Amino acid sequence: MDQAFLGFILPVASIVPVTVFDLKYRIIPDWLTLPLLTAGLAFSCAPQGITPYLALAGVFCGGGTLWAIEWIGRHVTGKEGMGGGDIKYMAALGAFIGPIPALALLFIASITALLFSAGRACRTRQFLGATLPFGPFLCAGLICTLVLMKKGIF
């Protein structure tokens, strides 16, 4: 078995509970995100993991980017744009995959969410004000990013 694959077992195992919780309750609980973040940082110390520097950079690129988007959105619209669970989950994923794949994951998740929202808006004629849980799109982005990493693109 590929030793680097072992580092992706926990993020992949998080896909179902994150998706279910975010779709059903519109929350990604800390009991899912914080242990995952801790495990990602710990795994970076293992020989087959990414370096601790890259893990921390992944945390800040992934979680920091979403935090900045939420902060700007909150100050422009006066409403919460993204939940803290999404930010912490993305930070945790960044700890496992590193900064460049984390940014790719965010791009894939954002494009997927945009396309889904556009399709939903055309179907329901509800263009503004509809909220969307972002966790399932982060999970889809994780799958795509892991495939791209396995192919050697990152």
PDB file of C-alpha atoms in Angstrom:
ATOM      1  CA  MET A   1       0.000   0.000   0.000  1.00  0.00           C
ATOM      2  CA  ASP A   2       1.226   3.478  -0.846  1.00  0.00           C
ATOM      3  CA  GLN A   3       2.404   5.043   2.435  1.00  0.00           C
ATOM      4  CA  ALA A   4       1.279   8.529   1.394  1.00  0.00           C
ATOM      5  CA  PHE A   5      -2.233   7.125   0.890  1.00  0.00           C
ATOM      6  CA  LEU A   6      -2.489   6.482   4.621  1.00  0.00           C
ATOM      7  CA  GLY A   7      -2.430  10.220   5.216  1.00  0.00           C
ATOM      8  CA  PHE A   8      -5.619  10.655   3.226  1.00  0.00           C
ATOM      9  CA  ILE A   9      -7.727   8.056   5.043  1.00  0.00           C
ATOM     10  CA  LEU A  10      -9.041  10.541   7.639  1.00  0.00           C
ATOM     11  CA  PRO A  11      -9.916  13.340   5.200  1.00  0.00           C
ATOM     12  CA  VAL A  12     -11.705  10.862   2.922  1.00  0.00           C
ATOM     13  CA  ALA A  13     -13.502   9.320   5.913  1.00  0.00           C
ATOM     14  CA  SER A  14     -14.742  12.801   6.857  1.00  0.00           C
ATOM     15  CA  ILE A  15     -16.610  13.275   3.571  1.00  0.00           C
ATOM     16  CA  VAL A  16     -19.831  11.495   4.525  1.00  0.00           C
ATOM     17  CA  PRO A  17     -20.305  12.953   8.026  1.00  0.00           C
ATOM     18  CA  VAL A  18     -19.407  16.477   6.872  1.00  0.00           C
ATOM     19  CA  THR A  19     -21.816  16.284   3.948  1.00  0.00           C
ATOM     20  CA  VAL A  20     -24.650  14.845   6.038  1.00  0.00           C
ATOM     21  CA  PHE A  21     -24.240  17.323   8.891  1.00  0.00           C
ATOM     22  CA  ASP A  22     -23.931  20.328   6.605  1.00  0.00           C
ATOM     23  CA  LEU A  23     -26.929  19.364   4.467  1.00  0.00           C
ATOM     24  CA  LYS A  24     -29.139  18.398   7.400  1.00  0.00           C
ATOM     25  CA  TYR A  25     -28.142  20.890  10.109  1.00  0.00           C
ATOM     26  CA  ARG A  26     -26.216  23.558   8.154  1.00  0.00           C
ATOM     27  CA  ILE A  27     -23.240  23.102  10.469  1.00  0.00           C
ATOM     28  CA  ILE A  28     -19.925  21.274  10.419  1.00  0.00           C
ATOM     29  CA  PRO A  29     -19.302  20.488  14.101  1.00  0.00           C
ATOM     30  CA  ASP A  30     -16.020  21.148  15.847  1.00  0.00           C
ATOM     31  CA  TRP A  31     -15.844  17.518  16.960  1.00  0.00           C
ATOM     32  CA  LEU A  32     -15.280  16.681  13.270  1.00  0.00           C
ATOM     33  CA  THR A  33     -13.012  19.542  12.239  1.00  0.00           C
ATOM     34  CA  LEU A  34     -10.676  20.069  15.176  1.00  0.00           C
ATOM     35  CA  PRO A  35      -9.484  16.440  15.550  1.00  0.00           C
ATOM     36  CA  LEU A  36      -9.028  16.327  11.775  1.00  0.00           C
ATOM     37  CA  LEU A  37      -6.913  19.490  11.908  1.00  0.00           C
ATOM     38  CA  THR A  38      -4.834  18.066  14.763  1.00  0.00           C
ATOM     39  CA  ALA A  39      -4.344  14.787  12.900  1.00  0.00           C
ATOM     40  CA  GLY A  40      -3.287  16.628   9.742  1.00  0.00           C
ATOM     41  CA  LEU A  41      -0.665  18.604  11.604  1.00  0.00           C
ATOM     42  CA  ALA A  42       0.540  15.473  13.430  1.00  0.00           C
ATOM     43  CA  PHE A  43       0.734  13.493  10.197  1.00  0.00           C
ATOM     44  CA  SER A  44       2.982  16.166   8.726  1.00  0.00           C
ATOM     45  CA  CYS A  45       5.652  15.027  11.184  1.00  0.00           C
ATOM     46  CA  ALA A  46       5.569  11.482   9.788  1.00  0.00           C
ATOM     47  CA  PRO A  47       8.139  10.600   7.105  1.00  0.00           C
ATOM     48  CA  GLN A  48       5.507   9.886   4.457  1.00  0.00           C
ATOM     49  CA  GLY A  49       3.516  13.064   5.126  1.00  0.00           C
ATOM     50  CA  ILE A  50       4.069  16.540   3.798  1.00  0.00           C
ATOM     51  CA  THR A  51       6.443  18.699   5.816  1.00  0.00           C
ATOM     52  CA  PRO A  52       5.135  20.606   8.845  1.00  0.00           C
ATOM     53  CA  TYR A  53       5.871  23.847   6.990  1.00  0.00           C
ATOM     54  CA  LEU A  54       3.665  22.778   4.066  1.00  0.00           C
ATOM     55  CA  ALA A  55       0.953  21.583   6.453  1.00  0.00           C
ATOM     56  CA  LEU A  56       0.865  24.974   8.200  1.00  0.00           C
ATOM     57  CA  ALA A  57       0.920  26.757   4.855  1.00  0.00           C
ATOM     58  CA  GLY A  58      -2.014  24.559   3.795  1.00  0.00           C
ATOM     59  CA  VAL A  59      -3.914  25.493   6.951  1.00  0.00           C
ATOM     60  CA  PHE A  60      -3.405  29.194   6.306  1.00  0.00           C
ATOM     61  CA  CYS A  61      -4.029  29.013   2.546  1.00  0.00           C
ATOM     62  CA  GLY A  62      -7.183  26.935   2.930  1.00  0.00           C
ATOM     63  CA  GLY A  63      -8.692  28.239   6.142  1.00  0.00           C
ATOM     64  CA  GLY A  64      -7.239  31.724   5.797  1.00  0.00           C
ATOM     65  CA  THR A  65      -8.648  32.225   2.320  1.00  0.00           C
ATOM     66  CA  LEU A  66     -12.136  31.193   3.403  1.00  0.00           C
ATOM     67  CA  TRP A  67     -11.860  33.342   6.532  1.00  0.00           C
ATOM     68  CA  ALA A  68     -10.887  36.363   4.399  1.00  0.00           C
ATOM     69  CA  ILE A  69     -13.800  35.749   2.010  1.00  0.00           C
ATOM     70  CA  GLU A  70     -16.194  35.461   4.952  1.00  0.00           C
ATOM     71  CA  TRP A  71     -14.774  38.601   6.600  1.00  0.00           C
ATOM     72  CA  ILE A  72     -15.108  40.651   3.417  1.00  0.00           C
ATOM     73  CA  GLY A  73     -18.599  39.298   2.753  1.00  0.00           C
ATOM     74  CA  ARG A  74     -19.737  40.043   6.300  1.00  0.00           C
ATOM     75  CA  HIS A  75     -18.452  43.613   6.122  1.00  0.00           C
ATOM     76  CA  VAL A  76     -19.916  44.266   2.665  1.00  0.00           C
ATOM     77  CA  THR A  77     -23.342  42.684   3.197  1.00  0.00           C
ATOM     78  CA  GLY A  78     -23.680  42.881   6.972  1.00  0.00           C
ATOM     79  CA  LYS A  79     -24.567  39.161   7.077  1.00  0.00           C
ATOM     80  CA  GLU A  80     -22.568  36.046   7.794  1.00  0.00           C
ATOM     81  CA  GLY A  81     -21.421  34.695   4.459  1.00  0.00           C
ATOM     82  CA  MET A  82     -19.865  31.435   5.551  1.00  0.00           C
ATOM     83  CA  GLY A  83     -19.900  29.427   8.726  1.00  0.00           C
ATOM     84  CA  GLY A  84     -16.918  28.775  10.912  1.00  0.00           C
ATOM     85  CA  GLY A  85     -17.246  25.034  10.335  1.00  0.00           C
ATOM     86  CA  ASP A  86     -16.497  25.474   6.630  1.00  0.00           C
ATOM     87  CA  ILE A  87     -13.431  27.538   7.488  1.00  0.00           C
ATOM     88  CA  LYS A  88     -12.143  25.038  10.060  1.00  0.00           C
ATOM     89  CA  TYR A  89     -12.843  22.080   7.766  1.00  0.00           C
ATOM     90  CA  MET A  90     -10.920  23.718   4.936  1.00  0.00           C
ATOM     91  CA  ALA A  91      -8.044  24.487   7.311  1.00  0.00           C
ATOM     92  CA  ALA A  92      -7.988  20.821   8.364  1.00  0.00           C
ATOM     93  CA  LEU A  93      -7.940  19.636   4.758  1.00  0.00           C
ATOM     94  CA  GLY A  94      -5.142  22.081   4.024  1.00  0.00           C
ATOM     95  CA  ALA A  95      -3.081  20.481   6.789  1.00  0.00           C
ATOM     96  CA  PHE A  96      -3.230  17.173   4.927  1.00  0.00           C
ATOM     97  CA  ILE A  97      -2.732  18.342   1.344  1.00  0.00           C
ATOM     98  CA  GLY A  98      -0.624  21.516   1.546  1.00  0.00           C
ATOM     99  CA  PRO A  99      -1.066  25.043   0.182  1.00  0.00           C
ATOM    100  CA  ILE A 100      -1.270  24.635  -3.602  1.00  0.00           C
ATOM    101  CA  PRO A 101      -3.689  21.689  -3.546  1.00  0.00           C
ATOM    102  CA  ALA A 102      -5.735  23.537  -0.874  1.00  0.00           C
ATOM    103  CA  LEU A 103      -6.164  26.508  -3.200  1.00  0.00           C
ATOM    104  CA  ALA A 104      -7.072  24.149  -6.047  1.00  0.00           C
ATOM    105  CA  LEU A 105      -9.628  22.451  -3.789  1.00  0.00           C
ATOM    106  CA  LEU A 106     -11.170  25.843  -2.973  1.00  0.00           C
ATOM    107  CA  PHE A 107     -11.314  26.737  -6.661  1.00  0.00           C
ATOM    108  CA  ILE A 108     -12.976  23.437  -7.589  1.00  0.00           C
ATOM    109  CA  ALA A 109     -15.443  23.698  -4.691  1.00  0.00           C
ATOM    110  CA  SER A 110     -16.313  27.297  -5.561  1.00  0.00           C
ATOM    111  CA  ILE A 111     -16.872  26.601  -9.256  1.00  0.00           C
ATOM    112  CA  THR A 112     -18.975  23.551  -8.412  1.00  0.00           C
ATOM    113  CA  ALA A 113     -21.073  25.554  -5.928  1.00  0.00           C
ATOM    114  CA  LEU A 114     -21.476  28.366  -8.467  1.00  0.00           C
ATOM    115  CA  LEU A 115     -22.689  25.980 -11.169  1.00  0.00           C
ATOM    116  CA  PHE A 116     -25.047  24.277  -8.731  1.00  0.00           C
ATOM    117  CA  SER A 117     -26.425  27.637  -7.586  1.00  0.00           C
ATOM    118  CA  ALA A 118     -26.920  28.822 -11.154  1.00  0.00           C
ATOM    119  CA  GLY A 119     -28.798  25.646 -12.007  1.00  0.00           C
ATOM    120  CA  ARG A 120     -30.931  25.919  -8.896  1.00  0.00           C
ATOM    121  CA  ALA A 121     -31.658  29.590  -9.584  1.00  0.00           C
ATOM    122  CA  CYS A 122     -32.796  28.826 -13.132  1.00  0.00           C
ATOM    123  CA  ARG A 123     -34.973  25.972 -11.921  1.00  0.00           C
ATOM    124  CA  THR A 124     -36.585  27.726  -8.944  1.00  0.00           C
ATOM    125  CA  ARG A 125     -36.401  31.344 -10.171  1.00  0.00           C
ATOM    126  CA  GLN A 126     -34.959  32.272  -6.775  1.00  0.00           C
ATOM    127  CA  PHE A 127     -31.877  34.314  -7.585  1.00  0.00           C
ATOM    128  CA  LEU A 128     -31.042  36.155  -4.367  1.00  0.00           C
ATOM    129  CA  GLY A 129     -31.206  35.248  -0.723  1.00  0.00           C
ATOM    130  CA  ALA A 130     -30.951  31.470  -1.072  1.00  0.00           C
ATOM    131  CA  THR A 131     -28.299  29.948   1.170  1.00  0.00           C
ATOM    132  CA  LEU A 132     -26.189  26.971   0.280  1.00  0.00           C
ATOM    133  CA  PRO A 133     -24.189  24.665   2.552  1.00  0.00           C
ATOM    134  CA  PHE A 134     -20.600  24.764   1.289  1.00  0.00           C
ATOM    135  CA  GLY A 135     -19.319  21.629   3.062  1.00  0.00           C
ATOM    136  CA  PRO A 136     -20.524  19.180   0.393  1.00  0.00           C
ATOM    137  CA  PHE A 137     -18.735  21.233  -2.265  1.00  0.00           C
ATOM    138  CA  LEU A 138     -15.545  21.169  -0.205  1.00  0.00           C
ATOM    139  CA  CYS A 139     -15.916  17.385  -0.080  1.00  0.00           C
ATOM    140  CA  ALA A 140     -16.354  17.186  -3.858  1.00  0.00           C
ATOM    141  CA  GLY A 141     -13.338  19.435  -4.272  1.00  0.00           C
ATOM    142  CA  LEU A 142     -11.347  17.162  -1.957  1.00  0.00           C
ATOM    143  CA  ILE A 143     -12.104  14.122  -4.091  1.00  0.00           C
ATOM    144  CA  CYS A 144     -11.122  15.930  -7.295  1.00  0.00           C
ATOM    145  CA  THR A 145      -7.958  17.320  -5.714  1.00  0.00           C
ATOM    146  CA  LEU A 146      -6.882  13.923  -4.389  1.00  0.00           C
ATOM    147  CA  VAL A 147      -7.349  12.433  -7.846  1.00  0.00           C
ATOM    148  CA  LEU A 148      -5.256  15.237  -9.357  1.00  0.00           C
ATOM    149  CA  MET A 149      -2.594  14.691  -6.693  1.00  0.00           C
ATOM    150  CA  LYS A 150      -2.521  10.957  -7.435  1.00  0.00           C
ATOM    151  CA  LYS A 151      -2.046  11.768 -11.139  1.00  0.00           C
ATOM    152  CA  GLY A 152       0.971  13.888 -10.197  1.00  0.00           C
ATOM    153  CA  ILE A 153      -0.553  17.259 -11.115  1.00  0.00           C
ATOM    154  CA  PHE A 154       0.224  18.645  -7.641  1.00  0.00           C
TER     155      PHE A 154
END
